[in-house]
mmCIF file of C-alpha atoms in Angstrom:
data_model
loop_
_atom_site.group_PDB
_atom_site.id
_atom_site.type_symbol
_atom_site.label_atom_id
_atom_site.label_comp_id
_atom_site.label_asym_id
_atom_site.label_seq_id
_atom_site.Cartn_x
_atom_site.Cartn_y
_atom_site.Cartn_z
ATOM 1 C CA UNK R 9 -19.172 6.407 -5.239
ATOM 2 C CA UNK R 10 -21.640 7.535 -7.761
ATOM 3 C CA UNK R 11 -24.950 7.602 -6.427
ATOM 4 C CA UNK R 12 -27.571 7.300 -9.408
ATOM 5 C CA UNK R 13 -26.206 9.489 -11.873
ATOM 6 C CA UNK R 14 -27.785 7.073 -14.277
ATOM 7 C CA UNK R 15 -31.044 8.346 -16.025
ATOM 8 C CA UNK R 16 -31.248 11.925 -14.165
ATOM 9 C CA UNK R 17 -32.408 14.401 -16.308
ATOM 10 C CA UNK R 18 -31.312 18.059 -15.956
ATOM 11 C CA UNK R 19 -32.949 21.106 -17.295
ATOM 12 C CA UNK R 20 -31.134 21.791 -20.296
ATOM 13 C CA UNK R 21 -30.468 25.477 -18.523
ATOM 14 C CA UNK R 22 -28.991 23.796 -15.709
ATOM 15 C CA UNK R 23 -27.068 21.466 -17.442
ATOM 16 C CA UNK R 24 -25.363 24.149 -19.419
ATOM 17 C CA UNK R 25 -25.722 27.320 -18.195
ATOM 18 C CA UNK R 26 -27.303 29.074 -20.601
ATOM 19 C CA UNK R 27 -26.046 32.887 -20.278
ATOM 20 C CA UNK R 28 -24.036 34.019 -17.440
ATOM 21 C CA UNK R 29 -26.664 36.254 -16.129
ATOM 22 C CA UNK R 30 -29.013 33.231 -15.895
ATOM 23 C CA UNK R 31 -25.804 31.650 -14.002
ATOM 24 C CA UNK R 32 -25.470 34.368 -11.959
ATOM 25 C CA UNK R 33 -29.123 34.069 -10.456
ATOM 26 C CA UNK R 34 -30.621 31.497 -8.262
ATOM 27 C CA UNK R 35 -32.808 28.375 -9.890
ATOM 28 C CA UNK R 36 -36.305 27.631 -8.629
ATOM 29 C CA UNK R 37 -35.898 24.028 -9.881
ATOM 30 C CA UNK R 38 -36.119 21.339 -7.080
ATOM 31 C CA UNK R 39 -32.488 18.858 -7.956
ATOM 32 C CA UNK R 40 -32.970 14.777 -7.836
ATOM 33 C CA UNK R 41 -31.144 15.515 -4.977
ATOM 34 C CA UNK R 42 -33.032 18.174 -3.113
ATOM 35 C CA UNK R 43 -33.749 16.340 0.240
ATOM 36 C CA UNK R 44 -30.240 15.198 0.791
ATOM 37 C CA UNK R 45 -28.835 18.492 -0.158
ATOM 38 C CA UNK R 46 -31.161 20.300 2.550
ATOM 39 C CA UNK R 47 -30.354 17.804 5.146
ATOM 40 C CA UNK R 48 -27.045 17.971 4.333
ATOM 41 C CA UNK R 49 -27.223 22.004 4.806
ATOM 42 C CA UNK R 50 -29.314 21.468 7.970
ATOM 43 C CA UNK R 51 -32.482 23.196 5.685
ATOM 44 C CA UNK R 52 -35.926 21.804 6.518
ATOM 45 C CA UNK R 53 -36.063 18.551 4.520
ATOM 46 C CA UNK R 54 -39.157 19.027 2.399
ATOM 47 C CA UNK R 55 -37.797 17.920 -1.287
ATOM 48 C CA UNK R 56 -39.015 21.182 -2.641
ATOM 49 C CA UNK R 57 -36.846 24.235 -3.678
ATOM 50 C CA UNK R 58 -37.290 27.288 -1.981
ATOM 51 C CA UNK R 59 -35.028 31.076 -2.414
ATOM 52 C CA UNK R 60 -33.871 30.232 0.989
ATOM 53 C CA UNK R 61 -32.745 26.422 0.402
ATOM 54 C CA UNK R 62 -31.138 27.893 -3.358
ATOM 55 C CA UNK R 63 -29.535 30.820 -1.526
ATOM 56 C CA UNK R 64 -27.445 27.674 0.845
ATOM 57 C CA UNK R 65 -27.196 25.556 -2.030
ATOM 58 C CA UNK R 66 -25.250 28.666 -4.401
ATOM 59 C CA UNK R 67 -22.932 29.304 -0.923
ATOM 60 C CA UNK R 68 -21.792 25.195 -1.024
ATOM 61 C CA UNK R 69 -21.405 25.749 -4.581
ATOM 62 C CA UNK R 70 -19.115 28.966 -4.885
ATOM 63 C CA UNK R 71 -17.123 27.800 -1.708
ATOM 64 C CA UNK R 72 -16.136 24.847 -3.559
ATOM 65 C CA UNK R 73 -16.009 26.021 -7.265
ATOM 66 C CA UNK R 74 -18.863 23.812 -8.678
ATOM 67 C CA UNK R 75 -20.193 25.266 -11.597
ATOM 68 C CA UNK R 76 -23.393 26.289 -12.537
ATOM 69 C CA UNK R 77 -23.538 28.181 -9.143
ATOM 70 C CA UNK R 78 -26.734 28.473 -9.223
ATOM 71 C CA UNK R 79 -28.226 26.807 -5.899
ATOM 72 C CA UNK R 80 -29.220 23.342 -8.098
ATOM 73 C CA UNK R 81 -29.472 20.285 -6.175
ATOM 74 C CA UNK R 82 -27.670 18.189 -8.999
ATOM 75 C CA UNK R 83 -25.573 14.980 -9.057
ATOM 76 C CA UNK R 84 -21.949 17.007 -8.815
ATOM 77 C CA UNK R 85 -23.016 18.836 -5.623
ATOM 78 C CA UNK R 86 -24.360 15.609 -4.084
ATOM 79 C CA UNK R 87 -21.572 13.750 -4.802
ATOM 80 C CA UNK R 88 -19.246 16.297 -2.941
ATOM 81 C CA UNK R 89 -21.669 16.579 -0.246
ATOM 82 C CA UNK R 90 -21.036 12.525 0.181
ATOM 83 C CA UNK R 91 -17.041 12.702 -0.201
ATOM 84 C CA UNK R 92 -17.590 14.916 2.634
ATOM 85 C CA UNK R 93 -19.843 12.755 4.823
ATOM 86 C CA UNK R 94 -17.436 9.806 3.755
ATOM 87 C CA UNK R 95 -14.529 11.826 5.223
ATOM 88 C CA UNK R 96 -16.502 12.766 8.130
ATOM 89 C CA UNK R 97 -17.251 9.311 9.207
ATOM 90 C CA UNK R 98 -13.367 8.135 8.838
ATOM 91 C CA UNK R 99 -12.954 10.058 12.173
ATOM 92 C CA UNK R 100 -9.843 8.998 13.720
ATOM 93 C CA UNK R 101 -9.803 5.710 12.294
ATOM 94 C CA UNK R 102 -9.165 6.162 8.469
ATOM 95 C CA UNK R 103 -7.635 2.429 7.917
ATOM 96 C CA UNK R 104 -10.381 0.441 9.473
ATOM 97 C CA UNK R 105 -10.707 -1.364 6.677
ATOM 98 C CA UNK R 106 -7.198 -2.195 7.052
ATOM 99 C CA UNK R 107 -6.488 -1.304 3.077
ATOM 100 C CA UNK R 108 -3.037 0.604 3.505
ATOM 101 C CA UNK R 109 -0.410 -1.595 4.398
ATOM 102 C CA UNK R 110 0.857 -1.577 8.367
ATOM 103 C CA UNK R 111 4.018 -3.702 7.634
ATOM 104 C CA UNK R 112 5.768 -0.748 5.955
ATOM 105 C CA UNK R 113 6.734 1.669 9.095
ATOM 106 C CA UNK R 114 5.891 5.297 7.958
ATOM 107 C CA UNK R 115 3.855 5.193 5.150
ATOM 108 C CA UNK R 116 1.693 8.322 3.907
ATOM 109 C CA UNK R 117 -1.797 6.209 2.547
ATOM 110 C CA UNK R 118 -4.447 8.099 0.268
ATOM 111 C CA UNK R 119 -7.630 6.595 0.006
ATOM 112 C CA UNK R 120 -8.951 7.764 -3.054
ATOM 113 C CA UNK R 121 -12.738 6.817 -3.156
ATOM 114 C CA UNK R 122 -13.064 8.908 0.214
ATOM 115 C CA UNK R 123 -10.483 11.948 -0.723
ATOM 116 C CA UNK R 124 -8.353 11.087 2.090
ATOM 117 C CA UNK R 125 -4.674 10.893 2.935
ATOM 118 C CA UNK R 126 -3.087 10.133 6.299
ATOM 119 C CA UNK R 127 0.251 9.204 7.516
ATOM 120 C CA UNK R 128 0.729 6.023 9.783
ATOM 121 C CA UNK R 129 3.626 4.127 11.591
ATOM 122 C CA UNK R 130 2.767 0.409 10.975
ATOM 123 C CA UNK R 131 -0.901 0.300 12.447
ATOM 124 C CA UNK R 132 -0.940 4.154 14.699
ATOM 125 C CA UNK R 133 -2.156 7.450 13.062
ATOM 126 C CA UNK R 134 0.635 10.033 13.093
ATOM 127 C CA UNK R 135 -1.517 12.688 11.418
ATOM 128 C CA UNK R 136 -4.597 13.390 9.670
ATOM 129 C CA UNK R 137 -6.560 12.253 8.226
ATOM 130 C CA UNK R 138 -7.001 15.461 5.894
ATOM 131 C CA UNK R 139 -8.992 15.737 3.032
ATOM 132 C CA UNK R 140 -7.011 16.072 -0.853
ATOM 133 C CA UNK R 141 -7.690 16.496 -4.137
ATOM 134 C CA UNK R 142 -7.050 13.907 -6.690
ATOM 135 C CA UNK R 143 -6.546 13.610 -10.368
ATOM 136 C CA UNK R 144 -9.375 13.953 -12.689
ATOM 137 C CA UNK R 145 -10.895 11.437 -15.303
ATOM 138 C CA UNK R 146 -8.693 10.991 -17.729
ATOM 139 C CA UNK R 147 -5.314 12.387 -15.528
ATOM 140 C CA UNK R 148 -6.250 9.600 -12.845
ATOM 141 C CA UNK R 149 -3.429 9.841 -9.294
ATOM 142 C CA UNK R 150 -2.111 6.333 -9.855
ATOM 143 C CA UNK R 151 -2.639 3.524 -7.583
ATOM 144 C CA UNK R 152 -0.406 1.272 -5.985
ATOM 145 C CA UNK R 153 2.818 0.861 -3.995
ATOM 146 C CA UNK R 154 5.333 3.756 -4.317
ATOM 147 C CA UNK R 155 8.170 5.987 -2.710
ATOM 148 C CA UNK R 156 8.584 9.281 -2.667
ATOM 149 C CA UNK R 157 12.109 9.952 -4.516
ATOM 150 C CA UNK R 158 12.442 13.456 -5.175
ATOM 151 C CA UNK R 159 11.314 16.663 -2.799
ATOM 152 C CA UNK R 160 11.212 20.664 -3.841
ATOM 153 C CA UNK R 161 9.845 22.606 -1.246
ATOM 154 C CA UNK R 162 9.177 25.703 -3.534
ATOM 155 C CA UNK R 163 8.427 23.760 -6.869
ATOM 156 C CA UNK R 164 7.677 25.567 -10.222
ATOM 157 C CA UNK R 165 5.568 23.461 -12.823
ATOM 158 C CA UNK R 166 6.727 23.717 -16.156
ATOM 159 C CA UNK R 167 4.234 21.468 -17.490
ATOM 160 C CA UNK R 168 0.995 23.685 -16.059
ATOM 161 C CA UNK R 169 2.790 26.889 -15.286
ATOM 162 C CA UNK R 170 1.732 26.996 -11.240
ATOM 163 C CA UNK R 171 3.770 26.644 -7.968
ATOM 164 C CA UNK R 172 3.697 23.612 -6.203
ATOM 165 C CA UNK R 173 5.186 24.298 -2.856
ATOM 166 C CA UNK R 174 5.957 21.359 -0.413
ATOM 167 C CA UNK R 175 6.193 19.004 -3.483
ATOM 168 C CA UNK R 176 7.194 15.383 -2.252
ATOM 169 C CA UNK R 177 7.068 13.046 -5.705
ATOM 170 C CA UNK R 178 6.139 9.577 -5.924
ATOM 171 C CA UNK R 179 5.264 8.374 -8.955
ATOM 172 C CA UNK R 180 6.264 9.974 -12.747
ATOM 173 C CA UNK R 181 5.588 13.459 -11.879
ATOM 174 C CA UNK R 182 2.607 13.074 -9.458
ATOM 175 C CA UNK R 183 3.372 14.582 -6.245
ATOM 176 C CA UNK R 184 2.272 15.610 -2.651
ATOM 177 C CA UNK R 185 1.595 19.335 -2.879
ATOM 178 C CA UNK R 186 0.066 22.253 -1.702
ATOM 179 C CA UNK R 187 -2.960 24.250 -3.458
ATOM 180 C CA UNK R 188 -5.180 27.268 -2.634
ATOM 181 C CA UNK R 189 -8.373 25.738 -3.843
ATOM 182 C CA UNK R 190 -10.844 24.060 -2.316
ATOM 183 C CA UNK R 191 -10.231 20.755 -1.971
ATOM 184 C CA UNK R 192 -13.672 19.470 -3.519
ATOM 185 C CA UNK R 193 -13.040 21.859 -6.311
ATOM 186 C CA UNK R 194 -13.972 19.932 -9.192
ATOM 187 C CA UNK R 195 -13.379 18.074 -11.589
ATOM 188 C CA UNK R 196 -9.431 17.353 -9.804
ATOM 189 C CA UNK R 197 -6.116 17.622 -10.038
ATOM 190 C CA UNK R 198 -3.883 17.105 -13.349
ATOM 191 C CA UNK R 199 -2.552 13.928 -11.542
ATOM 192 C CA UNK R 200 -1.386 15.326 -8.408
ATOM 193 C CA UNK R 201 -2.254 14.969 -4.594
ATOM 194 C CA UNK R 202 -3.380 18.616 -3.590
ATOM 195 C CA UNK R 203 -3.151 19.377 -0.049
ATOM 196 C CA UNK R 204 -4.277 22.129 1.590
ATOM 197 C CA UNK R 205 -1.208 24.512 2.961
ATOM 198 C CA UNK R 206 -0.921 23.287 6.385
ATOM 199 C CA UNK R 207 -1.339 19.942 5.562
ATOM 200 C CA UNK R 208 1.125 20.134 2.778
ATOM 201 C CA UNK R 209 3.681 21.649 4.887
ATOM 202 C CA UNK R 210 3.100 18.949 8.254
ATOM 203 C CA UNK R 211 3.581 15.927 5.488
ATOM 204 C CA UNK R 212 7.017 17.855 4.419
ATOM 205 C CA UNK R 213 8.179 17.456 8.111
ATOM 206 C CA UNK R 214 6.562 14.305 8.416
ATOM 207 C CA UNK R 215 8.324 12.199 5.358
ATOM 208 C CA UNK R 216 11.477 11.942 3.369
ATOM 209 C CA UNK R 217 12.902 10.659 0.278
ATOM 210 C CA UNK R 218 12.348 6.686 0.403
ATOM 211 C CA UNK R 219 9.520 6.835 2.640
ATOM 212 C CA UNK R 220 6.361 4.543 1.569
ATOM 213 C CA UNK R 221 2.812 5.485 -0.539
ATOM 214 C CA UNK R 222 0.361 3.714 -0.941
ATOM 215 C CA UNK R 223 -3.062 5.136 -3.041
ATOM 216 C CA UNK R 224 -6.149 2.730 -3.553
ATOM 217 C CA UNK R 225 -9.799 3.292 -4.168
ATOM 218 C CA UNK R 226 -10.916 5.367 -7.219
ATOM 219 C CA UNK R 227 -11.734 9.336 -7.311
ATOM 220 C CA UNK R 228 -16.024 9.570 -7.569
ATOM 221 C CA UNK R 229 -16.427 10.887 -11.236
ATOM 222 C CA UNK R 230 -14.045 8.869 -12.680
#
């Protein structure tokens, strides 16, 4: 879901950040994405930056670690702002679409295009569905069929040097787990599906070793 990143041109400041005390500061430049950000924040919807609209924009941004925080209405915050309205709209119905299988008993499905992850028995919702955080381009959360085959409920990485508590694997090292950052943190995880700490804990009650997984879609940005 990338929604005309194509042929947008940044100011080179906003783009890179030029100093961190010009990062620091809010930007008077109206984003490609201004009216859609302000609805979005429930600011009047007038396509034009103002301190007040900038001031909302930054608060999005540093609540969800999206860099320059600087109150542009650029591609990355839009896109988040979409995963979100994506999610939203799933309601209580996540597998409309009927994409995860319903033939497999419990079965923990993440939707990856919408951020998503739920756990079902055949076709009825058992819980969620709760918003994750997925692996970046270039350390993509696999798709397909899997299992999960190996729990640690107080996990230590050795590969990135973090805990991983609630960790429920399923495929080579990519696991269920749980994370203090915002879920829309960009750019993702190194692989992993991060969960946020009650969520993480609820799918470690709800599943076991052998129980199905099933991840479709693709992560927007990658």
């Amino acid at each position: 879901m990338v929604l005309g990143l194509t042929g947008l041109v940044v100011p080179l400041t906003v783009a890179l950040g030029s100093a961190p005390a010009y990062a620091a500061s809010c930007t008077t430049s109206t984003g490609p994405y201004q009216k859609q950000v302000e609805k979005f924040l429930g600011r009047p919807v007038d396509g034009k930056q103002s301190t007040a609209d900038c001031q909302a924009i930054r608060a999005f941004q540093a609540r969800h670690g999206i860099t320059p925080t600087i109150g542009y209405a650029g591609p990355l915050t839009w896109r988040t702002m979409s995963t979100m309205l994506a999610q939203r709209a799933a309601g209580k119905t996540p597998n409309k679409a009927g994409k995860c299988p319903t033939n497999k008993g419990r079965i923990a499905c993440v939707d990856l295009t919408r951020q998503l992850t739920w756990i079902q028995d055949g076709a009825k919702l058992k819980y969620g569905p709760v918003p994750v955080r997925t692996g970046k381009n270039g350390t993509e959360t696999r798709t397909g069929a899997k299992k999960i085959y190996w729990r640690s409920i107080n996990h230590w990485s050795t590969l990135y040097h973090v805990r991983m508590p609630y960790s429920q694997f399923f495929d080579r090292g990519q696991a269920f787990h749980s994370t203090t950052k915002s879920m829309y943190n960009p750019p993702g995880s190194g692989g992993c599906v991060n969960m946020r700490p009650a969520d993480a804990k609820a799918y470690w009650n709800l599943l076991k070793n052998g129980d199905d997984v099933y991840v479709y879609g693709r992560k927007p940005g990658t």
